[in-house]
Structure formats: structure tokens, C-alpha cells
XYZ file of C-alpha atoms in Angstrom:
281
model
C 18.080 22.333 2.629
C 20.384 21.165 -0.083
C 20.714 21.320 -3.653
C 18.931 18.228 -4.907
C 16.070 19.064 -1.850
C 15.855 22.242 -3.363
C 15.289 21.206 -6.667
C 12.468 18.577 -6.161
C 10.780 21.048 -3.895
C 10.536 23.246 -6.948
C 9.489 20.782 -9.396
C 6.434 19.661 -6.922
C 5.907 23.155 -6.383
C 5.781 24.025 -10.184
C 5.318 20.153 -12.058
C 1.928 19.237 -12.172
C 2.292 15.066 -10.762
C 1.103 12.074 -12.783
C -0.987 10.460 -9.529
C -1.544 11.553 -6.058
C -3.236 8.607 -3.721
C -2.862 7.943 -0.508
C -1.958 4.541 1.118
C -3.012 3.249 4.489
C -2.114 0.114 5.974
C -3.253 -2.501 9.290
C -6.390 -0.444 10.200
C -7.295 -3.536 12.869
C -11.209 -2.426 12.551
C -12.320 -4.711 15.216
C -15.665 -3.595 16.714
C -19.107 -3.800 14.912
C -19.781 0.024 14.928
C -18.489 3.026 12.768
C -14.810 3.630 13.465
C -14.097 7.146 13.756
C -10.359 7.048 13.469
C -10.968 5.589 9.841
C -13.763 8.097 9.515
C -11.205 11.476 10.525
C -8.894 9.692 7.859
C -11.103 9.442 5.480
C -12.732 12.770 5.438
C -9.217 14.353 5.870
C -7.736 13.023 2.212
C -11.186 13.736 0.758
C -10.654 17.634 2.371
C -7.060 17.593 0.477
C -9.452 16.604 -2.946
C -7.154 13.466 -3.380
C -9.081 10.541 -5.110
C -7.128 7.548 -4.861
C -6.543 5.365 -2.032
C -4.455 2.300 -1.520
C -4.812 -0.220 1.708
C -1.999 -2.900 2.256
C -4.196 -5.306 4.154
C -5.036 -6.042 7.263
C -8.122 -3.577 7.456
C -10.217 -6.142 10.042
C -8.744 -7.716 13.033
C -10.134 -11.254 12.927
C -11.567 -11.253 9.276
C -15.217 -11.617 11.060
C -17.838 -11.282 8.406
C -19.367 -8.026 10.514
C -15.966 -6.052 10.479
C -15.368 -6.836 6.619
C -18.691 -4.957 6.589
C -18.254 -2.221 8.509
C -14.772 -0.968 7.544
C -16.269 -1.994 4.045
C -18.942 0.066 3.922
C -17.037 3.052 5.828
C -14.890 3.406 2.914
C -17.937 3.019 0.344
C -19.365 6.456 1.886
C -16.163 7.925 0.203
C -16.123 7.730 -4.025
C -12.437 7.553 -3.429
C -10.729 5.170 -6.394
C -9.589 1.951 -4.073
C -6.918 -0.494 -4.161
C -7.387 -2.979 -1.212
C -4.780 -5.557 -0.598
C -5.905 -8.537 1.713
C -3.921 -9.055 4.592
C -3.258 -12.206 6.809
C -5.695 -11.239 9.560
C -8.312 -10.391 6.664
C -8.704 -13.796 5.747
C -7.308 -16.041 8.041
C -10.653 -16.778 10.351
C -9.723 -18.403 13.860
C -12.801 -20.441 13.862
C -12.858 -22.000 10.208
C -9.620 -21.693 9.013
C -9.896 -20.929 5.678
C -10.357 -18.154 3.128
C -13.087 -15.494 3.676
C -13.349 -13.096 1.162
C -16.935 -10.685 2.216
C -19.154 -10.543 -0.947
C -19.162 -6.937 -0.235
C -14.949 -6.713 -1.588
C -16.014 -8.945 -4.223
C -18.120 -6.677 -5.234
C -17.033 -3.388 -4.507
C -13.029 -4.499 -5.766
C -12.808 -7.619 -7.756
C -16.163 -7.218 -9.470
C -14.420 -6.428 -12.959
C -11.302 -9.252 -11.933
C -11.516 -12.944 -12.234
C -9.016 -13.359 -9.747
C -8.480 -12.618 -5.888
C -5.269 -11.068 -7.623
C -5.803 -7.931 -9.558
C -4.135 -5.254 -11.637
C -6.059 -1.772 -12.898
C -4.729 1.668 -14.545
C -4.948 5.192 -12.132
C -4.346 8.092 -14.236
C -2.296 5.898 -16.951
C -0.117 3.910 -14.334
C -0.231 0.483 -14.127
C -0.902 -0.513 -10.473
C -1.051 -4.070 -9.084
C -2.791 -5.684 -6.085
C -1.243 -8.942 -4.851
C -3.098 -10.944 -3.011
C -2.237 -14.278 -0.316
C -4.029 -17.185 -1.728
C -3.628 -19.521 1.063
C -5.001 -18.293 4.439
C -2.507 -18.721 7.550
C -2.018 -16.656 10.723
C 1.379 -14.719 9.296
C 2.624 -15.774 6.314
C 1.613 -14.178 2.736
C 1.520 -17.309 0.387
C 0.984 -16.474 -3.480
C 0.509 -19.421 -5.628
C 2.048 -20.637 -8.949
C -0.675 -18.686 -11.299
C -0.060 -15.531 -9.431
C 3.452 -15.559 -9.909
C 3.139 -16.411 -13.667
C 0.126 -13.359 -14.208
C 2.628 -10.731 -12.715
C 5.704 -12.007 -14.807
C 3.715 -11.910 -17.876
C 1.907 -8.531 -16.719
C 5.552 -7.155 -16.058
C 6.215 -7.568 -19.425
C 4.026 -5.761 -21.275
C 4.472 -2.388 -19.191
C 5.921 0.936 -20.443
C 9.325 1.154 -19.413
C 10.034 4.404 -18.709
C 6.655 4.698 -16.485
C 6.758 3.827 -12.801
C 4.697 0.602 -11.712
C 2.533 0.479 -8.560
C 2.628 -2.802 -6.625
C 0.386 -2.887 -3.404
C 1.056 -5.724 -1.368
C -0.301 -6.751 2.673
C 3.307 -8.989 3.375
C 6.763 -6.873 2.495
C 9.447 -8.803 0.928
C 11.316 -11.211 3.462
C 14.906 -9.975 4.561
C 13.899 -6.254 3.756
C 13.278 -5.801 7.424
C 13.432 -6.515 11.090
C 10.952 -9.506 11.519
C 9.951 -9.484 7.659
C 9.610 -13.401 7.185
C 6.793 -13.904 5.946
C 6.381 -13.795 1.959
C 6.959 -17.051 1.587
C 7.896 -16.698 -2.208
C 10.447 -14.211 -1.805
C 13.010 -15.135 -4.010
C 10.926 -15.845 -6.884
C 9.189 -12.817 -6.029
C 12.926 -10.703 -6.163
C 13.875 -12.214 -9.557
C 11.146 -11.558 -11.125
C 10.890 -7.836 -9.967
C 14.666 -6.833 -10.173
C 14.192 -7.025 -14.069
C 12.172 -3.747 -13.467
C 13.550 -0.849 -12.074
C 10.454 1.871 -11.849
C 8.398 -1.090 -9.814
C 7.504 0.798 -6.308
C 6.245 -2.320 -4.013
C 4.462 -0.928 -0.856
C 3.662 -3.151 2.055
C 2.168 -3.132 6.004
C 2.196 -6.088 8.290
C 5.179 -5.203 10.395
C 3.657 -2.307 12.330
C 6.285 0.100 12.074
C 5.677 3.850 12.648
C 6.762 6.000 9.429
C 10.317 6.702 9.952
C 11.110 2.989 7.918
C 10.133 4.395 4.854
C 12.064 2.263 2.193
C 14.291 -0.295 1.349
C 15.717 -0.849 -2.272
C 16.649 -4.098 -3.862
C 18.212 -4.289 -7.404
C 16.883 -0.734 -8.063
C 13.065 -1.176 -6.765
C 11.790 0.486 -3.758
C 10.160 -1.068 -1.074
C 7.926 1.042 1.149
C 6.745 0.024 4.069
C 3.642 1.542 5.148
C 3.118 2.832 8.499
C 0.762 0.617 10.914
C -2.620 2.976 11.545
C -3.146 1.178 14.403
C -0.792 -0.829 16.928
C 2.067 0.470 16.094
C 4.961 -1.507 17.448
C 8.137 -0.052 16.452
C 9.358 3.643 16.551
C 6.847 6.222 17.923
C 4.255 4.582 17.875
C 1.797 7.050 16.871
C -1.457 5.889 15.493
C -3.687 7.356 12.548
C -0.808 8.217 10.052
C -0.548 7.100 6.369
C 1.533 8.554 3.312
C 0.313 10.731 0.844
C 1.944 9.980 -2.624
C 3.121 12.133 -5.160
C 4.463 10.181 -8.611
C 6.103 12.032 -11.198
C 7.812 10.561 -14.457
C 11.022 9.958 -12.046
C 10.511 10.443 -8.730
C 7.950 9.625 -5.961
C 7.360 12.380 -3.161
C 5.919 10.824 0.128
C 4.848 12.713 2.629
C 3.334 11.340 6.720
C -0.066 13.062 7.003
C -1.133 12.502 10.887
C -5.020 11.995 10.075
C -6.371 12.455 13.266
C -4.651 16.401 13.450
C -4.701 16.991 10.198
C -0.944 17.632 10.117
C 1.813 16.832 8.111
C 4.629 14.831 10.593
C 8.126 16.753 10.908
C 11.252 15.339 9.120
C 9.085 13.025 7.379
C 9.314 13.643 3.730
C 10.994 11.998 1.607
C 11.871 11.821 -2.430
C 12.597 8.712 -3.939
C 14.644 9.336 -7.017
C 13.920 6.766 -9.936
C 16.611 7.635 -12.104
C 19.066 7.138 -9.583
C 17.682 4.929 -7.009
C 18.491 7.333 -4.515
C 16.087 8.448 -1.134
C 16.585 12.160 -0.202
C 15.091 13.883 3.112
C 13.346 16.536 2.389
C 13.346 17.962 6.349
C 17.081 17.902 6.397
């Protein structure tokens, strides 16, 4: 292990960290019964006493009213602090093609929020949950008042704290077959003023060796797919487990369904220099 490994291993060994959560992302929950993949997950991160949990969209498969319920009411069993982006198969319904949004999220997420789009403080740092406000079969579409609410948000942030963005659609031109946030380059210039945003996504279905992208000194992190995963090794059940500190973010692959940590599959991402290090190496 080199120096700079070294070091960080150290300071998470010794440095108490700001937040710990862990983010999931394209569950799929398609059948009307309990799913016990989600359930293993679940009770593994509540086992590990963490309680926050982030999930970039796509938690149902067809955005039926019963699977809103059921995956909704699996993670209700859990007092686990949630941020739940909506993702294109979440709202996009096949047979009426239009928005569904389950009074059970309503109620359980945006009960305190006047919007579908949402922003909230865990353990002092500003997180925000972006949300598409136009259903359609891929794309993430976020309208005019969204876009205004964030820059204005944006502004009024510490600094020299690191800012949470949860998000269903990454970026477009980040990655392989990433086209779909269809405001992407209003969506850059407003977030390259701010260098401690981290912006974590799903949709693709990668496995978690893409861990990050950065763009004028933000990180992108793309989120493993917990089910269907398409790219890479295609291993299902796996999130991150996130560790912020004042300047760096330590993310670590937890395989839920073993209760393992992956190999080679921890990495630091430096905020003060904008620089990824492997922890494995």
C-alpha cells in the first residue's frame, strides 16, 4: 500500500467521520411479495448500526402501484434515515403514461417538501434529491423551477463542507450509454461552480468497478445496479457504504447478500485535490 493509502487508512481508522450512509441503486422490485434480496440488504447495514440510506431510483420495475408498496413498506420496517431518488421506471407507467408518485413516498419522503424535488440536512450536510419531472421510458427531464431551486440552494451552502446530490439519471457524456439527463449542460454549469458537490447516480447498470468520474472538480459516482447488472461482473446485491470526512469520501462495495466487503474495491476520493486513490492497491 502506498503513502497517501496509508495515510487515509489511518485517519478512518483514528478520525471519527462526519456521515456514514449507504447508497443503493435499480433494486427492479417487481413481484407483489416481500423481496428478500432487499430484506438481506437491509438487515445487513442495520447489523453494521449505519442509519442513513440513499436510493438513486429505479426501486420498482414498472412503477405498478403494488410494487411502490411493497419495496415501500420493506424499507419502512427499517428506521433507517432515507433519501429516495425517483427513477425512470418508478414513474413512467406503461399503461397511463404519466407520473405516479404512491401516496405512501409522499408520505413517508416528501411529507415535510412541497416539491417532488427535495433537499434535507444528515448530520449537518446538506444533501439533495433530484427528481425527473416529466415521466418517459429513459430520459431524466428536470424542469425550469428545479434548476433555479438548486442554483439558488447552491448558493447558500458552506463552502468548505461537502454537498450530497442523489440523483436516478448520471450526467450525460460521463459514461458509456449515459444520454439521458436531458439538461446536462445546464446541469454542469451550474455545479462546476462547486467543488465539494459529490453527485451519485444508477440507471446504467454497471457493477462497482465504475466508481467515479470528475468534471470541473465534482465527483460523479455511479452506483452499482443491485439487480441486472449489465456491465462488468455482474454481481447482484452490492451497494457502497460511505464514509465523508471534512475532505475526503471513503467508499467501500459491501456484497449484501454475503455480508462481505468486495476485493480491490475501495476507494478514497480526495476533495482537496480531486484525486481517486485505490485503497486495495
Amino acid at each position: 500500500m502506498k503513502q497517501a493509502q496509508v495515510l487515509y487508512q489511518n485517519r478512518i481508522q483514528n478520525e471519527s467521520s462526519l456521515l456514514t450512509f449507504d447508497v443503493l441503486a435499480d433494486l427492479h422490485i417487481t413481484l407483489p411479495w416481500r423481496n428478500l434480496h432487499l430484506e438481506t440488504a437491509l438487515e445487513d447495514i442495520w447489523q453494521r448500526d449505519v442509519k442513513h440510506v440513499a436510493i438513486v431510483g429505479d426501486f420498482t420495475n414498472n412503477g405498478y402501484a403494488f410494487q411502490w408498496k411493497n419495496v415501500l413498506s420493506q424499507l419502512q420496517e427499517f428506521p433507517f434515515q432515507y433519501a429516495i431518488a425517483l427513477g425512470n421506471h418508478d414513474i413512467y407507467n406503461i399503461q397511463h403514461r404519466g407520473i405516479h408518485i404512491h401516496p405512501l413516498y409522499r408520505s413517508m419522503i416528501l411529507s415535510h417538501h412541497k416539491h417532488v424535488y427535495y433537499d434535507e440536512y444528515w448530520n449537518g450536510i446538506h444533501i439533495y434529491v433530484l427528481n425527473p419531472q416529466l415521466a418517459t421510458k429513459q430520459h431524466g427531464i428536470l424542469f425550469q423551477d428545479q434548476l433555479t431551486w438548486l442554483r439558488q440552494k447552491l448558493k447558500q451552502d458552506d463552502p468548505t463542507k461537502p454537498i450530497l446530490l442523489f440523483c436516478h439519471h448520471p450526467l450525460s457524456d460521463l459514461y458509456v450509454n449515459s444520454d439521458s439527463q436531458k439538461q446536462k449542460e445546464e446541469l454542469k454549469m451550474i455545479l462546476h461552480k462547486y467543488p465539494n458537490i459529490c453527485y451519485f447516480s444508477g440507471h446504467l447498470h454497471n457493477d462497482a468497478a465504475l466508481c467515479e468520474k470528475t468534471y470541473a472538480h465534482c465527483f460523479f459516482i455511479d452506483v452499482p445496479a443491485f439487480q441486472h447488472v449489465e456491465t462488468g461482473a455482474k454481481q447482484k446485491g452490492c451497494g457502497y457504504e460511505v464514509q465523508l470526512f471534512h475532505d475526503f469520501l471513503s467508499i467501500r462495495t459491501r456484497d449484501y447478500l454475503n455480508h462481505v466487503w468486495m476485493a480491490s474495491q475501495h476507494y478514497i476520493l480526495a476533495l482537496n485535490n480531486h484525486r481517486v486513490y485505490v485503497m486495495d492497491e
